[in-house]
Amino acid sequence: DAGVIQSPRHEVTEMGQEVTLRCKPISGHNSLFWYRQTMMRGLELLIYFNNNVPIDDSGMPEDRFSAKMPNASFSTLKIQPSEPRDSAVYFCASSSRVGYTFGSGTRLTVV
Amino acid sequence: DQQVKQNSPSLSVQEGRISILNCDYTNSMFDYFLWYKKYPAEGPTFLISISSIKDKNEDGRFTVFLNKSAKHLSLHIVPSQPGDSAVYFCAASPGNEKLTFGTGTRLTIIP
């Protein structure tokens, strides 16, 4: 099993540009989570899906952020337009009943 | 509003001694608690967990203690080894898949 796969690993973009982060969960896991890691707030839950349906998006910072899960094997987190304060490491995780498995993260830098 | 707090951003411990990492929570609905370990450029990985019906859970060198009345848990690592140097996140759940994480504690083991 390749684990949770995130792409890209690093992204540098200019303020105002659209950014799309991608995640492939572990096959058979029915829940998928997007987290953001910052020094000040640690790991914040942005949104999570169960069986491809968004369950809780209360952590999404503002309308510039959107997430989709069109099928059980793929999810995207989009930021449009991006701002410097969005710079952080974004993690995707998937879970079965046993627990979470995280991907390696995408380090986003908005300049 | 930080519902899970790790008040020590960093901790240094000599190799062979005990490392104690602390975590406090405010939400009385939390009934399952976990510790994750994170190395640089990797996603967090599950370390150990405890249910609210217990006050201690042990796994090898790692022991988690839960004090429900104080809303406090701690992770003990003994003896500490250089490979234990990492960031440790405390997490809590109200009994569903949603985890709330703390801000993390960077543990450095001094050889």
PDB file of C-alpha atoms in Angstrom:
ATOM      1  CA  ASP A   1       0.000   0.000   0.000  1.00  0.00           C
ATOM      2  CA  ALA A   2       1.479   3.367  -1.065  1.00  0.00           C
ATOM      3  CA  GLY A   3      -0.240   5.256   1.729  1.00  0.00           C
ATOM      4  CA  VAL A   4      -1.888   8.639   1.318  1.00  0.00           C
ATOM      5  CA  ILE A   5      -0.373  10.419  -1.671  1.00  0.00           C
ATOM      6  CA  GLN A   6      -0.283  14.192  -1.899  1.00  0.00           C
ATOM      7  CA  SER A   7       0.891  16.378  -4.755  1.00  0.00           C
ATOM      8  CA  PRO A   8       2.732  18.567  -5.243  1.00  0.00           C
ATOM      9  CA  ARG A   9       5.195  18.293  -2.326  1.00  0.00           C
ATOM     10  CA  HIS A  10       6.119  21.956  -2.668  1.00  0.00           C
ATOM     11  CA  GLU A  11       4.291  24.827  -4.313  1.00  0.00           C
ATOM     12  CA  VAL A  12       5.473  28.406  -4.660  1.00  0.00           C
ATOM     13  CA  THR A  13       3.023  30.823  -6.182  1.00  0.00           C
ATOM     14  CA  GLU A  14       2.405  34.502  -6.465  1.00  0.00           C
ATOM     15  CA  MET A  15      -0.309  36.266  -4.510  1.00  0.00           C
ATOM     16  CA  GLY A  16      -3.589  36.239  -6.411  1.00  0.00           C
ATOM     17  CA  GLN A  17      -2.933  32.999  -8.263  1.00  0.00           C
ATOM     18  CA  GLU A  18      -5.077  29.889  -7.981  1.00  0.00           C
ATOM     19  CA  VAL A  19      -3.537  26.927  -6.171  1.00  0.00           C
ATOM     20  CA  THR A  20      -4.796  23.339  -6.303  1.00  0.00           C
ATOM     21  CA  LEU A  21      -3.577  20.675  -3.893  1.00  0.00           C
ATOM     22  CA  ARG A  22      -4.291  17.023  -4.597  1.00  0.00           C
ATOM     23  CA  CYS A  23      -4.758  13.942  -2.480  1.00  0.00           C
ATOM     24  CA  LYS A  24      -5.202  10.234  -3.138  1.00  0.00           C
ATOM     25  CA  PRO A  25      -6.430   8.424  -0.020  1.00  0.00           C
ATOM     26  CA  ILE A  26      -5.736   4.831   0.929  1.00  0.00           C
ATOM     27  CA  SER A  27      -8.005   2.467  -0.927  1.00  0.00           C
ATOM     28  CA  GLY A  28     -10.867   1.325   1.286  1.00  0.00           C
ATOM     29  CA  HIS A  29     -10.678   4.273   3.666  1.00  0.00           C
ATOM     30  CA  ASN A  30     -14.048   5.981   3.646  1.00  0.00           C
ATOM     31  CA  SER A  31     -13.119   9.265   5.329  1.00  0.00           C
ATOM     32  CA  LEU A  32     -10.763  11.961   4.101  1.00  0.00           C
ATOM     33  CA  PHE A  33      -9.501  14.993   5.993  1.00  0.00           C
ATOM     34  CA  TRP A  34      -7.678  18.185   4.992  1.00  0.00           C
ATOM     35  CA  TYR A  35      -5.520  19.809   7.693  1.00  0.00           C
ATOM     36  CA  ARG A  36      -3.318  22.892   7.710  1.00  0.00           C
ATOM     37  CA  GLN A  37      -0.234  23.149   9.925  1.00  0.00           C
ATOM     38  CA  THR A  38       1.025  26.503  11.160  1.00  0.00           C
ATOM     39  CA  MET A  39       3.306  27.421  14.028  1.00  0.00           C
ATOM     40  CA  MET A  40       0.633  29.426  15.799  1.00  0.00           C
ATOM     41  CA  ARG A  41      -2.312  27.029  15.512  1.00  0.00           C
ATOM     42  CA  GLY A  42      -0.731  23.622  15.041  1.00  0.00           C
ATOM     43  CA  LEU A  43      -2.816  21.211  12.958  1.00  0.00           C
ATOM     44  CA  GLU A  44      -6.180  22.737  12.061  1.00  0.00           C
ATOM     45  CA  LEU A  45      -8.938  20.684  10.463  1.00  0.00           C
ATOM     46  CA  LEU A  46     -10.206  22.467   7.373  1.00  0.00           C
ATOM     47  CA  ILE A  47     -12.787  19.998   6.052  1.00  0.00           C
ATOM     48  CA  TYR A  48     -13.592  16.317   6.084  1.00  0.00           C
ATOM     49  CA  PHE A  49     -15.499  13.965   3.831  1.00  0.00           C
ATOM     50  CA  ASN A  50     -17.202  10.677   4.541  1.00  0.00           C
ATOM     51  CA  ASN A  51     -18.035   8.471   1.565  1.00  0.00           C
ATOM     52  CA  ASN A  52     -17.150  11.424  -0.708  1.00  0.00           C
ATOM     53  CA  VAL A  53     -19.687  13.728   0.988  1.00  0.00           C
ATOM     54  CA  PRO A  54     -18.481  16.841   2.869  1.00  0.00           C
ATOM     55  CA  ILE A  55     -19.443  16.391   6.525  1.00  0.00           C
ATOM     56  CA  ASP A  56     -17.838  19.340   8.289  1.00  0.00           C
ATOM     57  CA  ASP A  57     -16.306  22.361   6.552  1.00  0.00           C
ATOM     58  CA  SER A  58     -16.444  24.674   9.543  1.00  0.00           C
ATOM     59  CA  GLY A  59     -12.660  24.961   9.533  1.00  0.00           C
ATOM     60  CA  MET A  60     -12.412  26.359   6.014  1.00  0.00           C
ATOM     61  CA  PRO A  61     -11.023  29.860   6.577  1.00  0.00           C
ATOM     62  CA  GLU A  62     -13.076  31.757   4.023  1.00  0.00           C
ATOM     63  CA  ASP A  63     -14.693  31.559   0.633  1.00  0.00           C
ATOM     64  CA  ARG A  64     -11.332  31.559  -1.089  1.00  0.00           C
ATOM     65  CA  PHE A  65     -10.949  27.942   0.007  1.00  0.00           C
ATOM     66  CA  SER A  66     -12.906  25.103  -1.568  1.00  0.00           C
ATOM     67  CA  ALA A  67     -12.568  21.315  -1.506  1.00  0.00           C
ATOM     68  CA  LYS A  68     -14.013  18.548  -3.607  1.00  0.00           C
ATOM     69  CA  MET A  69     -14.042  14.781  -3.562  1.00  0.00           C
ATOM     70  CA  PRO A  70     -15.437  13.625  -6.911  1.00  0.00           C
ATOM     71  CA  ASN A  71     -14.760   9.955  -6.167  1.00  0.00           C
ATOM     72  CA  ALA A  72     -13.375   7.680  -3.474  1.00  0.00           C
ATOM     73  CA  SER A  73      -9.808   7.890  -4.766  1.00  0.00           C
ATOM     74  CA  PHE A  74      -9.261  11.623  -5.256  1.00  0.00           C
ATOM     75  CA  SER A  75      -9.734  14.952  -3.518  1.00  0.00           C
ATOM     76  CA  THR A  76      -8.640  18.515  -4.200  1.00  0.00           C
ATOM     77  CA  LEU A  77      -8.230  21.604  -2.045  1.00  0.00           C
ATOM     78  CA  LYS A  78      -8.293  24.832  -4.021  1.00  0.00           C
ATOM     79  CA  ILE A  79      -7.350  28.346  -2.938  1.00  0.00           C
ATOM     80  CA  GLN A  80      -8.435  31.163  -5.240  1.00  0.00           C
ATOM     81  CA  PRO A  81      -7.074  33.797  -4.997  1.00  0.00           C
ATOM     82  CA  SER A  82      -4.120  32.844  -2.825  1.00  0.00           C
ATOM     83  CA  GLU A  83      -2.659  35.220  -0.227  1.00  0.00           C
ATOM     84  CA  PRO A  84       0.671  35.229   1.659  1.00  0.00           C
ATOM     85  CA  ARG A  85      -1.113  34.268   4.903  1.00  0.00           C
ATOM     86  CA  ASP A  86      -2.133  30.995   3.265  1.00  0.00           C
ATOM     87  CA  SER A  87       1.503  29.875   3.405  1.00  0.00           C
ATOM     88  CA  ALA A  88       1.584  26.678   5.464  1.00  0.00           C
ATOM     89  CA  VAL A  89       1.918  22.919   5.169  1.00  0.00           C
ATOM     90  CA  TYR A  90      -1.326  21.283   4.078  1.00  0.00           C
ATOM     91  CA  PHE A  91      -1.909  17.657   5.031  1.00  0.00           C
ATOM     92  CA  CYS A  92      -4.417  15.183   3.740  1.00  0.00           C
ATOM     93  CA  ALA A  93      -5.346  12.162   5.867  1.00  0.00           C
ATOM     94  CA  SER A  94      -7.638   9.213   5.343  1.00  0.00           C
ATOM     95  CA  SER A  95      -9.115   6.841   7.868  1.00  0.00           C
ATOM     96  CA  SER A  96     -10.793   3.542   8.315  1.00  0.00           C
ATOM     97  CA  ARG A  97     -12.181   2.672  11.724  1.00  0.00           C
ATOM     98  CA  VAL A  98      -8.653   2.056  12.993  1.00  0.00           C
ATOM     99  CA  GLY A  99      -7.272   5.576  12.738  1.00  0.00           C
ATOM    100  CA  TYR A 100      -5.781   8.285  10.589  1.00  0.00           C
ATOM    101  CA  THR A 101      -3.008   7.920   8.045  1.00  0.00           C
ATOM    102  CA  PHE A 102      -1.485  11.195   6.922  1.00  0.00           C
ATOM    103  CA  GLY A 103       0.171  12.042   3.646  1.00  0.00           C
ATOM    104  CA  SER A 104       3.557  13.738   3.548  1.00  0.00           C
ATOM    105  CA  GLY A 105       1.997  17.161   3.046  1.00  0.00           C
ATOM    106  CA  THR A 106       2.243  20.011   0.558  1.00  0.00           C
ATOM    107  CA  ARG A 107       4.340  22.990   1.609  1.00  0.00           C
ATOM    108  CA  LEU A 108       2.677  26.056   0.105  1.00  0.00           C
ATOM    109  CA  THR A 109       4.475  29.373  -0.134  1.00  0.00           C
ATOM    110  CA  VAL A 110       2.593  32.385  -1.443  1.00  0.00           C
ATOM    111  CA  VAL A 111       4.830  35.350  -2.265  1.00  0.00           C
TER     112      VAL A 111
ATOM    113  CA  ASP B   1     -10.396  29.012  20.610  1.00  0.00           C
ATOM    114  CA  GLN B   2      -7.809  26.308  21.178  1.00  0.00           C
ATOM    115  CA  GLN B   3      -9.658  23.297  22.619  1.00  0.00           C
ATOM    116  CA  VAL B   4      -6.479  21.220  22.852  1.00  0.00           C
ATOM    117  CA  LYS B   5      -3.431  22.975  24.253  1.00  0.00           C
ATOM    118  CA  GLN B   6       0.205  22.014  24.420  1.00  0.00           C
ATOM    119  CA  ASN B   7       1.773  24.804  26.406  1.00  0.00           C
ATOM    120  CA  SER B   8       5.393  23.755  25.917  1.00  0.00           C
ATOM    121  CA  PRO B   9       6.529  24.487  22.363  1.00  0.00           C
ATOM    122  CA  SER B  10       9.812  22.683  22.973  1.00  0.00           C
ATOM    123  CA  LEU B  11      11.495  20.284  25.373  1.00  0.00           C
ATOM    124  CA  SER B  12      15.064  19.015  25.618  1.00  0.00           C
ATOM    125  CA  VAL B  13      15.898  15.795  27.458  1.00  0.00           C
ATOM    126  CA  GLN B  14      19.096  13.833  27.857  1.00  0.00           C
ATOM    127  CA  GLU B  15      19.284  10.409  26.260  1.00  0.00           C
ATOM    128  CA  GLY B  16      18.238   7.698  28.684  1.00  0.00           C
ATOM    129  CA  ARG B  17      16.142   9.998  30.863  1.00  0.00           C
ATOM    130  CA  ILE B  18      12.348  10.305  30.933  1.00  0.00           C
ATOM    131  CA  SER B  19      10.564  12.683  28.560  1.00  0.00           C
ATOM    132  CA  ILE B  20       7.194  14.011  29.721  1.00  0.00           C
ATOM    133  CA  LEU B  21       4.972  15.839  27.266  1.00  0.00           C
ATOM    134  CA  ASN B  22       1.812  17.510  28.500  1.00  0.00           C
ATOM    135  CA  CYS B  23      -1.558  18.317  26.961  1.00  0.00           C
ATOM    136  CA  ASP B  24      -4.671  20.052  28.308  1.00  0.00           C
ATOM    137  CA  TYR B  25      -8.160  20.131  26.818  1.00  0.00           C
ATOM    138  CA  THR B  26     -11.264  22.155  27.458  1.00  0.00           C
ATOM    139  CA  ASN B  27     -14.089  20.246  25.738  1.00  0.00           C
ATOM    140  CA  SER B  28     -15.846  17.820  28.101  1.00  0.00           C
ATOM    141  CA  MET B  29     -17.218  15.909  25.110  1.00  0.00           C
ATOM    142  CA  PHE B  30     -13.773  14.573  24.216  1.00  0.00           C
ATOM    143  CA  ASP B  31     -13.578  10.909  25.147  1.00  0.00           C
ATOM    144  CA  TYR B  32     -10.717   9.545  23.073  1.00  0.00           C
ATOM    145  CA  PHE B  33      -7.197  10.894  23.036  1.00  0.00           C
ATOM    146  CA  LEU B  34      -4.213  10.227  20.809  1.00  0.00           C
ATOM    147  CA  TRP B  35      -0.587  11.177  20.413  1.00  0.00           C
ATOM    148  CA  TYR B  36       1.036  11.577  17.008  1.00  0.00           C
ATOM    149  CA  LYS B  37       4.716  11.937  16.202  1.00  0.00           C
ATOM    150  CA  LYS B  38       6.005  13.983  13.296  1.00  0.00           C
ATOM    151  CA  TYR B  39       9.432  14.012  11.678  1.00  0.00           C
ATOM    152  CA  PRO B  40      10.480  16.861   9.336  1.00  0.00           C
ATOM    153  CA  ALA B  41       9.079  16.619   5.802  1.00  0.00           C
ATOM    154  CA  GLU B  42       6.780  13.750   6.801  1.00  0.00           C
ATOM    155  CA  GLY B  43       3.175  13.519   7.882  1.00  0.00           C
ATOM    156  CA  PRO B  44       2.261  12.802  11.503  1.00  0.00           C
ATOM    157  CA  THR B  45       2.143   9.129  12.467  1.00  0.00           C
ATOM    158  CA  PHE B  46       0.035   7.552  15.179  1.00  0.00           C
ATOM    159  CA  LEU B  47       1.893   6.719  18.375  1.00  0.00           C
ATOM    160  CA  ILE B  48      -0.493   5.765  21.174  1.00  0.00           C
ATOM    161  CA  SER B  49      -4.077   6.393  22.286  1.00  0.00           C
ATOM    162  CA  ILE B  50      -6.274   6.211  25.359  1.00  0.00           C
ATOM    163  CA  SER B  51     -10.002   5.998  25.924  1.00  0.00           C
ATOM    164  CA  SER B  52     -11.680   8.046  28.635  1.00  0.00           C
ATOM    165  CA  ILE B  53     -12.643   4.862  30.480  1.00  0.00           C
ATOM    166  CA  LYS B  54      -8.966   4.317  31.275  1.00  0.00           C
ATOM    167  CA  ASP B  55      -6.402   6.429  33.080  1.00  0.00           C
ATOM    168  CA  LYS B  56      -3.278   4.770  31.685  1.00  0.00           C
ATOM    169  CA  ASN B  57      -2.194   3.002  28.530  1.00  0.00           C
ATOM    170  CA  GLU B  58       1.260   1.584  27.969  1.00  0.00           C
ATOM    171  CA  ASP B  59       3.036   0.479  24.801  1.00  0.00           C
ATOM    172  CA  GLY B  60       6.702  -0.352  25.215  1.00  0.00           C
ATOM    173  CA  ARG B  61       8.631   2.787  26.131  1.00  0.00           C
ATOM    174  CA  PHE B  62       5.526   4.954  25.715  1.00  0.00           C
ATOM    175  CA  THR B  63       2.848   5.500  28.359  1.00  0.00           C
ATOM    176  CA  VAL B  64      -0.078   7.885  28.185  1.00  0.00           C
ATOM    177  CA  PHE B  65      -1.811   9.053  31.372  1.00  0.00           C
ATOM    178  CA  LEU B  66      -5.249  10.637  31.451  1.00  0.00           C
ATOM    179  CA  ASN B  67      -6.622  12.766  34.304  1.00  0.00           C
ATOM    180  CA  LYS B  68     -10.232  13.448  33.346  1.00  0.00           C
ATOM    181  CA  SER B  69     -11.030  15.673  36.317  1.00  0.00           C
ATOM    182  CA  ALA B  70      -8.128  17.951  35.409  1.00  0.00           C
ATOM    183  CA  LYS B  71      -8.716  17.580  31.658  1.00  0.00           C
ATOM    184  CA  HIS B  72      -5.057  16.740  31.311  1.00  0.00           C
ATOM    185  CA  LEU B  73      -3.070  14.038  29.623  1.00  0.00           C
ATOM    186  CA  SER B  74       0.616  13.340  29.400  1.00  0.00           C
ATOM    187  CA  LEU B  75       2.932  11.179  27.354  1.00  0.00           C
ATOM    188  CA  HIS B  76       5.903   9.569  29.070  1.00  0.00           C
ATOM    189  CA  ILE B  77       8.817   8.203  27.074  1.00  0.00           C
ATOM    190  CA  VAL B  78      11.344   6.169  29.009  1.00  0.00           C
ATOM    191  CA  PRO B  79      14.149   5.726  28.332  1.00  0.00           C
ATOM    192  CA  SER B  80      14.394   8.527  25.760  1.00  0.00           C
ATOM    193  CA  GLN B  81      16.378   7.765  22.611  1.00  0.00           C
ATOM    194  CA  PRO B  82      17.817  10.046  19.894  1.00  0.00           C
ATOM    195  CA  GLY B  83      15.248   8.708  17.416  1.00  0.00           C
ATOM    196  CA  ASP B  84      12.506  10.119  19.618  1.00  0.00           C
ATOM    197  CA  SER B  85      13.486  13.650  18.570  1.00  0.00           C
ATOM    198  CA  ALA B  86      10.412  14.888  16.704  1.00  0.00           C
ATOM    199  CA  VAL B  87       7.330  17.069  17.087  1.00  0.00           C
ATOM    200  CA  TYR B  88       4.602  15.443  19.162  1.00  0.00           C
ATOM    201  CA  PHE B  89       0.949  16.355  18.688  1.00  0.00           C
ATOM    202  CA  CYS B  90      -1.797  15.635  21.153  1.00  0.00           C
ATOM    203  CA  ALA B  91      -5.265  15.043  19.635  1.00  0.00           C
ATOM    204  CA  ALA B  92      -8.758  14.519  20.992  1.00  0.00           C
ATOM    205  CA  SER B  93     -12.055  13.213  19.643  1.00  0.00           C
ATOM    206  CA  PRO B  94     -15.649  13.363  20.896  1.00  0.00           C
ATOM    207  CA  GLY B  95     -16.187   9.797  19.774  1.00  0.00           C
ATOM    208  CA  ASN B  96     -16.340  10.319  16.042  1.00  0.00           C
ATOM    209  CA  GLU B  97     -13.654  10.495  13.383  1.00  0.00           C
ATOM    210  CA  LYS B  98     -13.017  14.215  13.823  1.00  0.00           C
ATOM    211  CA  LEU B  99      -9.732  14.893  15.640  1.00  0.00           C
ATOM    212  CA  THR B 100      -8.788  18.221  17.212  1.00  0.00           C
ATOM    213  CA  PHE B 101      -5.035  18.657  17.476  1.00  0.00           C
ATOM    214  CA  GLY B 102      -2.829  20.764  19.716  1.00  0.00           C
ATOM    215  CA  THR B 103      -0.028  23.023  18.531  1.00  0.00           C
ATOM    216  CA  GLY B 104       2.690  20.448  19.088  1.00  0.00           C
ATOM    217  CA  THR B 105       5.794  20.102  21.256  1.00  0.00           C
ATOM    218  CA  ARG B 106       9.235  19.764  19.681  1.00  0.00           C
ATOM    219  CA  LEU B 107      11.191  17.146  21.633  1.00  0.00           C
ATOM    220  CA  THR B 108      14.966  17.088  21.323  1.00  0.00           C
ATOM    221  CA  ILE B 109      16.901  14.198  22.826  1.00  0.00           C
ATOM    222  CA  ILE B 110      20.468  15.175  23.685  1.00  0.00           C
ATOM    223  CA  PRO B 111      23.000  12.341  23.228  1.00  0.00           C
TER     224      PRO B 111
END
